Tab-separated table of C-alpha atoms and ligand atoms in Angstrom:
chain	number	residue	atom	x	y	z
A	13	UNK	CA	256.930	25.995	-222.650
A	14	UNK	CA	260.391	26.214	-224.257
A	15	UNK	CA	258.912	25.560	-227.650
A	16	UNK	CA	256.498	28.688	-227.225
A	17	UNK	CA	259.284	30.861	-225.726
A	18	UNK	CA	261.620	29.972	-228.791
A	19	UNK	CA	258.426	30.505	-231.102
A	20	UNK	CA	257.439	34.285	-229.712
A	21	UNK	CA	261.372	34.958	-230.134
A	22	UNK	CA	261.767	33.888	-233.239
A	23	UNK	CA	258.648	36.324	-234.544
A	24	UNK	CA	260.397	38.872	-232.644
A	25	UNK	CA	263.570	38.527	-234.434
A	26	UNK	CA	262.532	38.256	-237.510
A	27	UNK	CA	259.997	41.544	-236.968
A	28	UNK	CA	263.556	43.523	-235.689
A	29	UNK	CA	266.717	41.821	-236.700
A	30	UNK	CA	269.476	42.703	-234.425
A	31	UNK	CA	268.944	42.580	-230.882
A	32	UNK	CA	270.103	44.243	-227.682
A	33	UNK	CA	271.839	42.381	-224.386
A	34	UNK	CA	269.934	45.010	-222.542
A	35	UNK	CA	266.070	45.384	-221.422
A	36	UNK	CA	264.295	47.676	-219.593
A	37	UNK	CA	260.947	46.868	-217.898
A	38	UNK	CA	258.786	50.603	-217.991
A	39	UNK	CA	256.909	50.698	-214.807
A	40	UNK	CA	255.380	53.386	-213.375
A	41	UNK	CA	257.350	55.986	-213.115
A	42	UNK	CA	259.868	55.023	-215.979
A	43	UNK	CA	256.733	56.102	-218.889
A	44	UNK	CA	258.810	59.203	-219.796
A	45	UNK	CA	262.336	56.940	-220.250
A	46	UNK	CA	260.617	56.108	-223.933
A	47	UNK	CA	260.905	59.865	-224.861
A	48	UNK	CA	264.538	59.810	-224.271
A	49	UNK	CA	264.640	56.699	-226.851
A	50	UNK	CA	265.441	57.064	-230.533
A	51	UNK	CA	263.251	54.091	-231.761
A	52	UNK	CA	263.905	52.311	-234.533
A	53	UNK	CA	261.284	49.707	-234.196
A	54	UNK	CA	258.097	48.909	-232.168
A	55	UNK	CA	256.151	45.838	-232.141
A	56	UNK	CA	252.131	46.004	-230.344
A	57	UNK	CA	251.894	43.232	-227.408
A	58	UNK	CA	248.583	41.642	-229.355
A	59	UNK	CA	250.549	41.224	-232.442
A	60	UNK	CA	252.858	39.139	-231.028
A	61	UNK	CA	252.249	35.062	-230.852
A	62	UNK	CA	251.912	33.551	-227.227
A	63	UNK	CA	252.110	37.201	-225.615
A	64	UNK	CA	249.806	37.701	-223.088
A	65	UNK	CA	246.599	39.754	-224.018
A	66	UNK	CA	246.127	43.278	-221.681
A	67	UNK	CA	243.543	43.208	-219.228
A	68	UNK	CA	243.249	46.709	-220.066
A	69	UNK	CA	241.633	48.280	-223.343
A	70	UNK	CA	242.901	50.159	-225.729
A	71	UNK	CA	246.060	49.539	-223.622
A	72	UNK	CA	247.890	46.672	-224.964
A	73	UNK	CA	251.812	47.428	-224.871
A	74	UNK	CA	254.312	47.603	-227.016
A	75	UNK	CA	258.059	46.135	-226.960
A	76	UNK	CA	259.883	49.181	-228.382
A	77	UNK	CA	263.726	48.422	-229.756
A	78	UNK	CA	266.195	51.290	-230.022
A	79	UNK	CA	269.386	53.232	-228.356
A	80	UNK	CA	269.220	55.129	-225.117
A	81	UNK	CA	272.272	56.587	-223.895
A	82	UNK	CA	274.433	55.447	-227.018
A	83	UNK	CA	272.752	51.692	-226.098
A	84	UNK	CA	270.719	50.019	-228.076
A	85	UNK	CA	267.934	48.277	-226.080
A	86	UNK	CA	264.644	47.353	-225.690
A	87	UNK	CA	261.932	48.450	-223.809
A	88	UNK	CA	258.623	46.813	-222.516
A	89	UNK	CA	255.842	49.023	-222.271
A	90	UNK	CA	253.438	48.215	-220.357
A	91	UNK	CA	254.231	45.197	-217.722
A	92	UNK	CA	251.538	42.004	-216.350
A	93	UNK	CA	250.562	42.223	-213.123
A	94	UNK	CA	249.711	39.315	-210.939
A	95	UNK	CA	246.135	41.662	-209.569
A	96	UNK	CA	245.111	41.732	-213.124
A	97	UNK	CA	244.805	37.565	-212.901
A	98	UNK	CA	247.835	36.355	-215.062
A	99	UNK	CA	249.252	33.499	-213.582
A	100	UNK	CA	253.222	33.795	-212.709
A	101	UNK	CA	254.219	31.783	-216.085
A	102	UNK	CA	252.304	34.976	-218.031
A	103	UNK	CA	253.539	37.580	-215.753
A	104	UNK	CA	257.281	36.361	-215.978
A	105	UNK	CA	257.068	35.095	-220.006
A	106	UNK	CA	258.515	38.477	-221.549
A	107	UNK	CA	261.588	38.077	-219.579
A	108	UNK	CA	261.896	34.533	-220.760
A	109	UNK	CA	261.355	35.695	-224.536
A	110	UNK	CA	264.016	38.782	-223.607
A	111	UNK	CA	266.465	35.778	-222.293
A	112	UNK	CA	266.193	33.619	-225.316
A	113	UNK	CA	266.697	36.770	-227.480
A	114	UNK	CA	270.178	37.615	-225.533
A	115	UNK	CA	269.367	39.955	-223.253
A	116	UNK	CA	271.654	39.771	-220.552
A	117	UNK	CA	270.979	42.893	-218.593
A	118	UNK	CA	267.680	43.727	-217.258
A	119	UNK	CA	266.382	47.064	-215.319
A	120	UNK	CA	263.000	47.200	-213.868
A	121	UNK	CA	261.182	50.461	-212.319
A	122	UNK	CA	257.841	50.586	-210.148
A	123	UNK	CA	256.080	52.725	-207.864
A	124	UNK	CA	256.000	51.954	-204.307
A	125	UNK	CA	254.733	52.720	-201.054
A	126	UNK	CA	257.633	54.100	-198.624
A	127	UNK	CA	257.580	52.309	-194.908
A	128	UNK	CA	261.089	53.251	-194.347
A	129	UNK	CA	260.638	56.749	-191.863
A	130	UNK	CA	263.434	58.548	-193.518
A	131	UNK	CA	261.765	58.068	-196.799
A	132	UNK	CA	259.971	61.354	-198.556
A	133	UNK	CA	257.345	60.951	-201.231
A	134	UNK	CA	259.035	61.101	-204.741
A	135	UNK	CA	262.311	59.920	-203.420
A	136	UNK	CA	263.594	57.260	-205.918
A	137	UNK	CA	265.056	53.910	-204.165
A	138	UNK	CA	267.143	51.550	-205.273
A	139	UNK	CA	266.249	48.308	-205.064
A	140	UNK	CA	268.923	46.232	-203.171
A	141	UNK	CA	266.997	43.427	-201.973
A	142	UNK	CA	263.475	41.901	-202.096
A	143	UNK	CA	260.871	40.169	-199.370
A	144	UNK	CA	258.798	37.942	-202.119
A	145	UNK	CA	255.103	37.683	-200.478
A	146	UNK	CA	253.142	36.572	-203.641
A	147	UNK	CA	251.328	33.565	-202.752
A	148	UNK	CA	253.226	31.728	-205.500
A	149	UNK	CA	256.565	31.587	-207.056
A	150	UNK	CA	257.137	31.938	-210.928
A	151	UNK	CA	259.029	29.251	-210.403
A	152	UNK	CA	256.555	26.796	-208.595
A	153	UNK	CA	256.305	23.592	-211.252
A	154	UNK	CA	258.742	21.774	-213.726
A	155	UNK	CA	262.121	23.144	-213.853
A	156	UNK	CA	263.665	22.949	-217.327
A	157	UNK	CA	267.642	23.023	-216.778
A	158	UNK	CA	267.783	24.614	-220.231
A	159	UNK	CA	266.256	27.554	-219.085
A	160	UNK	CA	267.842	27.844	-215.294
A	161	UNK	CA	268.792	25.716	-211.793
A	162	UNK	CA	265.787	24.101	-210.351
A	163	UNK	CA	267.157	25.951	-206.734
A	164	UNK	CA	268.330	29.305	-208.000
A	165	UNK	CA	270.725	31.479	-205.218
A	166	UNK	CA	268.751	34.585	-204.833
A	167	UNK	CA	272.065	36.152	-202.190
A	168	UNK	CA	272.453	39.263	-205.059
A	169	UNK	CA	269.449	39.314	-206.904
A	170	UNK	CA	270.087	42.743	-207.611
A	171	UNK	CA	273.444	43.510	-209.153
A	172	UNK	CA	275.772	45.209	-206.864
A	173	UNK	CA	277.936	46.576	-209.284
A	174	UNK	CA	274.814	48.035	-210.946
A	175	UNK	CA	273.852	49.219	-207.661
A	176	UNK	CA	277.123	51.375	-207.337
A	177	UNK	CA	277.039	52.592	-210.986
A	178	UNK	CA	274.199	54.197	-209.882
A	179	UNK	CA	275.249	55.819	-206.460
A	180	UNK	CA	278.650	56.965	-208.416
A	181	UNK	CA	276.134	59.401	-211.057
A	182	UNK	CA	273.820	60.002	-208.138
A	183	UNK	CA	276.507	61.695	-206.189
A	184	UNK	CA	278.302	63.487	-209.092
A	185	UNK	CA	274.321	64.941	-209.992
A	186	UNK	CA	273.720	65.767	-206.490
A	187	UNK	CA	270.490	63.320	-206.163
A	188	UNK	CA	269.411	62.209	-203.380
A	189	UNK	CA	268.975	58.229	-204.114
A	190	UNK	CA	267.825	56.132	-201.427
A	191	UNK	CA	268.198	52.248	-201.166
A	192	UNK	CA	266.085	49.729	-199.825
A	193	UNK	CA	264.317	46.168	-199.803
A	194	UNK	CA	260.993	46.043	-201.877
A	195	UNK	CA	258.720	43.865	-200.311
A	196	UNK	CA	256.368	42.571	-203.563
A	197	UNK	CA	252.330	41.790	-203.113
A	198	UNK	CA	250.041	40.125	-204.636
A	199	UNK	CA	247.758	43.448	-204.719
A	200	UNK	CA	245.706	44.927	-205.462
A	201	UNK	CA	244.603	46.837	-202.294
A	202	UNK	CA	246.784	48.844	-200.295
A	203	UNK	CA	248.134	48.463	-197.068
A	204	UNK	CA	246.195	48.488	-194.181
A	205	UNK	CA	248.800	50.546	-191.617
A	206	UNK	CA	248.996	47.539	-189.980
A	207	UNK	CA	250.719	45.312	-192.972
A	208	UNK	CA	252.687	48.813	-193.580
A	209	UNK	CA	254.193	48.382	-190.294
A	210	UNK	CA	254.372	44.781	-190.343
A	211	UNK	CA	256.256	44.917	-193.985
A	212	UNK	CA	259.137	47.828	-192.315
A	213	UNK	CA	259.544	45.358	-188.974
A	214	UNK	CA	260.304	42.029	-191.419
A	215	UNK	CA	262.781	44.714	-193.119
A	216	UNK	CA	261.203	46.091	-195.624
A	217	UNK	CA	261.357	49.563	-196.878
A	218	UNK	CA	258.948	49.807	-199.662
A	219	UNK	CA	256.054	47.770	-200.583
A	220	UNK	CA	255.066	47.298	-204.044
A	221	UNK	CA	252.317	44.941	-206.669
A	222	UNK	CA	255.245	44.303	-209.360
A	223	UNK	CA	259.047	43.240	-210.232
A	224	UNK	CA	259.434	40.364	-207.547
A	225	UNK	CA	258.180	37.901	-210.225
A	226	UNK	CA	259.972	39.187	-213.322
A	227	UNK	CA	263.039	39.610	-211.059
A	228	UNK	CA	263.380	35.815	-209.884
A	229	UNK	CA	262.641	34.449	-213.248
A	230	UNK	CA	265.937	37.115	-214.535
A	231	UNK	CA	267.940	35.231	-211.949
A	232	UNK	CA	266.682	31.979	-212.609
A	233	UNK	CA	267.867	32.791	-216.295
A	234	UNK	CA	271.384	34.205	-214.661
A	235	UNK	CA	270.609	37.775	-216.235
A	236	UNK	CA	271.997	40.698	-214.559
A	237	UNK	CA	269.516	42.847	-213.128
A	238	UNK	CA	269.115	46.116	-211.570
A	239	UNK	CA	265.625	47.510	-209.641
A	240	UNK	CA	264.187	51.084	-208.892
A	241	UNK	CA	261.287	52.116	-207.092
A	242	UNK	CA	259.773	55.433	-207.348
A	243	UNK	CA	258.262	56.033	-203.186
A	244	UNK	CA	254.684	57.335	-204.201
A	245	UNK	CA	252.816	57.494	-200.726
A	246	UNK	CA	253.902	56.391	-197.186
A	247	UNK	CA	252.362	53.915	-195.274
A	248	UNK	CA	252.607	53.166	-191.437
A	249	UNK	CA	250.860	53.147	-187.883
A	250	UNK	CA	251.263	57.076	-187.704
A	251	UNK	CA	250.578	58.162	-191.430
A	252	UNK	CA	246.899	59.021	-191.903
A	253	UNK	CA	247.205	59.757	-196.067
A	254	UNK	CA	245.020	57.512	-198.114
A	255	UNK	CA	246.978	56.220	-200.730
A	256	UNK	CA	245.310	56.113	-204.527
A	257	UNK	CA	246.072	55.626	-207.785
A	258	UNK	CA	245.705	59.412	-208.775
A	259	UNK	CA	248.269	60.386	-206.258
A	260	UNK	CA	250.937	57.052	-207.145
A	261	UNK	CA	250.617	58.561	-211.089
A	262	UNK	CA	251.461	61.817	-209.657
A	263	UNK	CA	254.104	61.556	-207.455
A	264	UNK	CA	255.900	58.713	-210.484
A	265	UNK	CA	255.757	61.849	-213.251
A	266	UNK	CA	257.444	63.859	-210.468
A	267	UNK	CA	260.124	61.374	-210.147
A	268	UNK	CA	260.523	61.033	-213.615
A	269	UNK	CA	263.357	63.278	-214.633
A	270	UNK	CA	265.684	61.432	-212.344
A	271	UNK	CA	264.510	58.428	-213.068
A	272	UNK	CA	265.126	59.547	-216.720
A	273	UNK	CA	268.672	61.118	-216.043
A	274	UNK	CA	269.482	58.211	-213.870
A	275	UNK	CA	269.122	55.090	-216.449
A	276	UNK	CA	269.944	56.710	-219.482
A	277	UNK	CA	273.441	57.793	-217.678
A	278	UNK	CA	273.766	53.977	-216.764
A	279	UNK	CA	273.637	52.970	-219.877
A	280	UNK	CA	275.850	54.745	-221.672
A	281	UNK	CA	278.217	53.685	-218.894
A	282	UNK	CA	277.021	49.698	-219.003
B	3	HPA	N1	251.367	49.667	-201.689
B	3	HPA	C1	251.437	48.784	-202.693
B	3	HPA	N2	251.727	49.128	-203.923
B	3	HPA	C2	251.955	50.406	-204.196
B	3	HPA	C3	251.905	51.380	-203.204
B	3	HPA	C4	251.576	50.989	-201.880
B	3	HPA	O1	251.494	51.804	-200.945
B	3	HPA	N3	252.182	52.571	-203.786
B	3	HPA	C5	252.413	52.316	-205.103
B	3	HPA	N4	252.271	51.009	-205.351
């Protein structure tokens, strides 16, 4: 495992040269961030060794390396989902190869389905804690030390000081920012209104099919890392709205410009 992880940085390096401490994981609802990017290099998912292959064609991914906000970072378009049937090592390798490349600081964006009743649709949450309900950790199986503690803390798996950066430019913009525990699942069908109500009772606010795994395996590696979820749809006993995937597209490009304004301010300020 180590071997491969060194092997997939090692292309990536010599493909780029210098590399950033900070990544960004493009979700939905973070797609327009790359706009706001002055690229210097991108690199297709299939033409790197060991990465996993998309699920989806014509749609393979790209890591794209250059400076938003005065930064230079690198992006991952295009994420692995758990529904599409990677298993958690595939899911969670980028953020190894990101680790062994020295990326210290990760952010992650998703869309999500609000439970929390004060929540509106195209609100933007920060993520300040997580439920994990996959049926299997990332990091079920051999624990190499070199890479992390076989029983990782997960008390701030979300970086409060990252958290506040972002409340300090929310209030000087005048957004409205919400915060709130993301409750990750396996996918990929909804929420009955049942499990909506079940996931707000156990504490949740949102409820999404992403970030859980990539976010343990950031700790695990002792990178800093900092969550958003766009709030697509709502879900609960008393909400009658089907959610799809038309409407969760939507509502994320509606979020976008704050997302946008949002991230890029952070990391200029990083
Ligand atoms: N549930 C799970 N995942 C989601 C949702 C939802 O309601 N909305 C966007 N992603």
């Amino acid at each position: 495992m180590i071997e491969t992880i060194n092997r997939t940085a090692e292309y990536i390096r010599s493909q780029v040269g210098e590399m950033p401490r900070t990544a960004v994981i493009l979700g939905t609802g973070l797609g327009d961030l790359v706009n706001h990017i002055q690229i210097t290099k991108e690199i297709d998912y299939h033409t790197i060794p060991d990465f996993p292959v998309s699920t989806v064609e014509g749609h393979s991914g790209k890591l794209i390396f250059g400076h938003l906000g005065g930064r230079y970072i690198m992006a991952m378009q295009g994420r692995f989902h758990y529904y599409e049937g990677y298993d958690m090592k595939q899911v969670t390798f980028p953020v190894r190869v990101m680790k062994a490349l020295g990326v210290e600081t990760l952010f992650v964006s998703n869309a999500a389905g609000g439970m929390n009743k004060e929540f509106r649709v195209g609100d933007v949450m920060v993520i300040t804690d997580h439920i994990n309900l996959f049926p299997e950790n990332p990091l079920r199986g051999r624990n190499y030390e070199e890479l992390g503690p076989r029983f990782p803390a997960m008390t701030e798996p979300y970086s409060e000081r990252l958290i506040k950066m972002a409340d300090e430019i929310a209030a000087a913009d005048g957004i409205r920012l919400m915060h709130g525990v993301y409750v990750g699942t396996q996918g990929p069908t909804f929420e009955t209104r049942a499990e909506y109500e079940y996931f707000r009772i156990i504490g949740g606010d949102a409820v999404g099919m992403s970030t859980v795994p990539e976010v343990i395996v950031a700790n695990h590696a002792g990178m800093e890392v900092f969550g958003v979820s766009v709030i697509t749809d709502l879900g609960g006993k008393d909400i009658t709205e089907v959610p799809s995937h038309e409407e969760v597209q939507k509502a994320a490009v509606k979020a976008q410009p704050v997302m946008t304004r949002i991230i890029t301010e952070m990391m200029a300020r990083l």
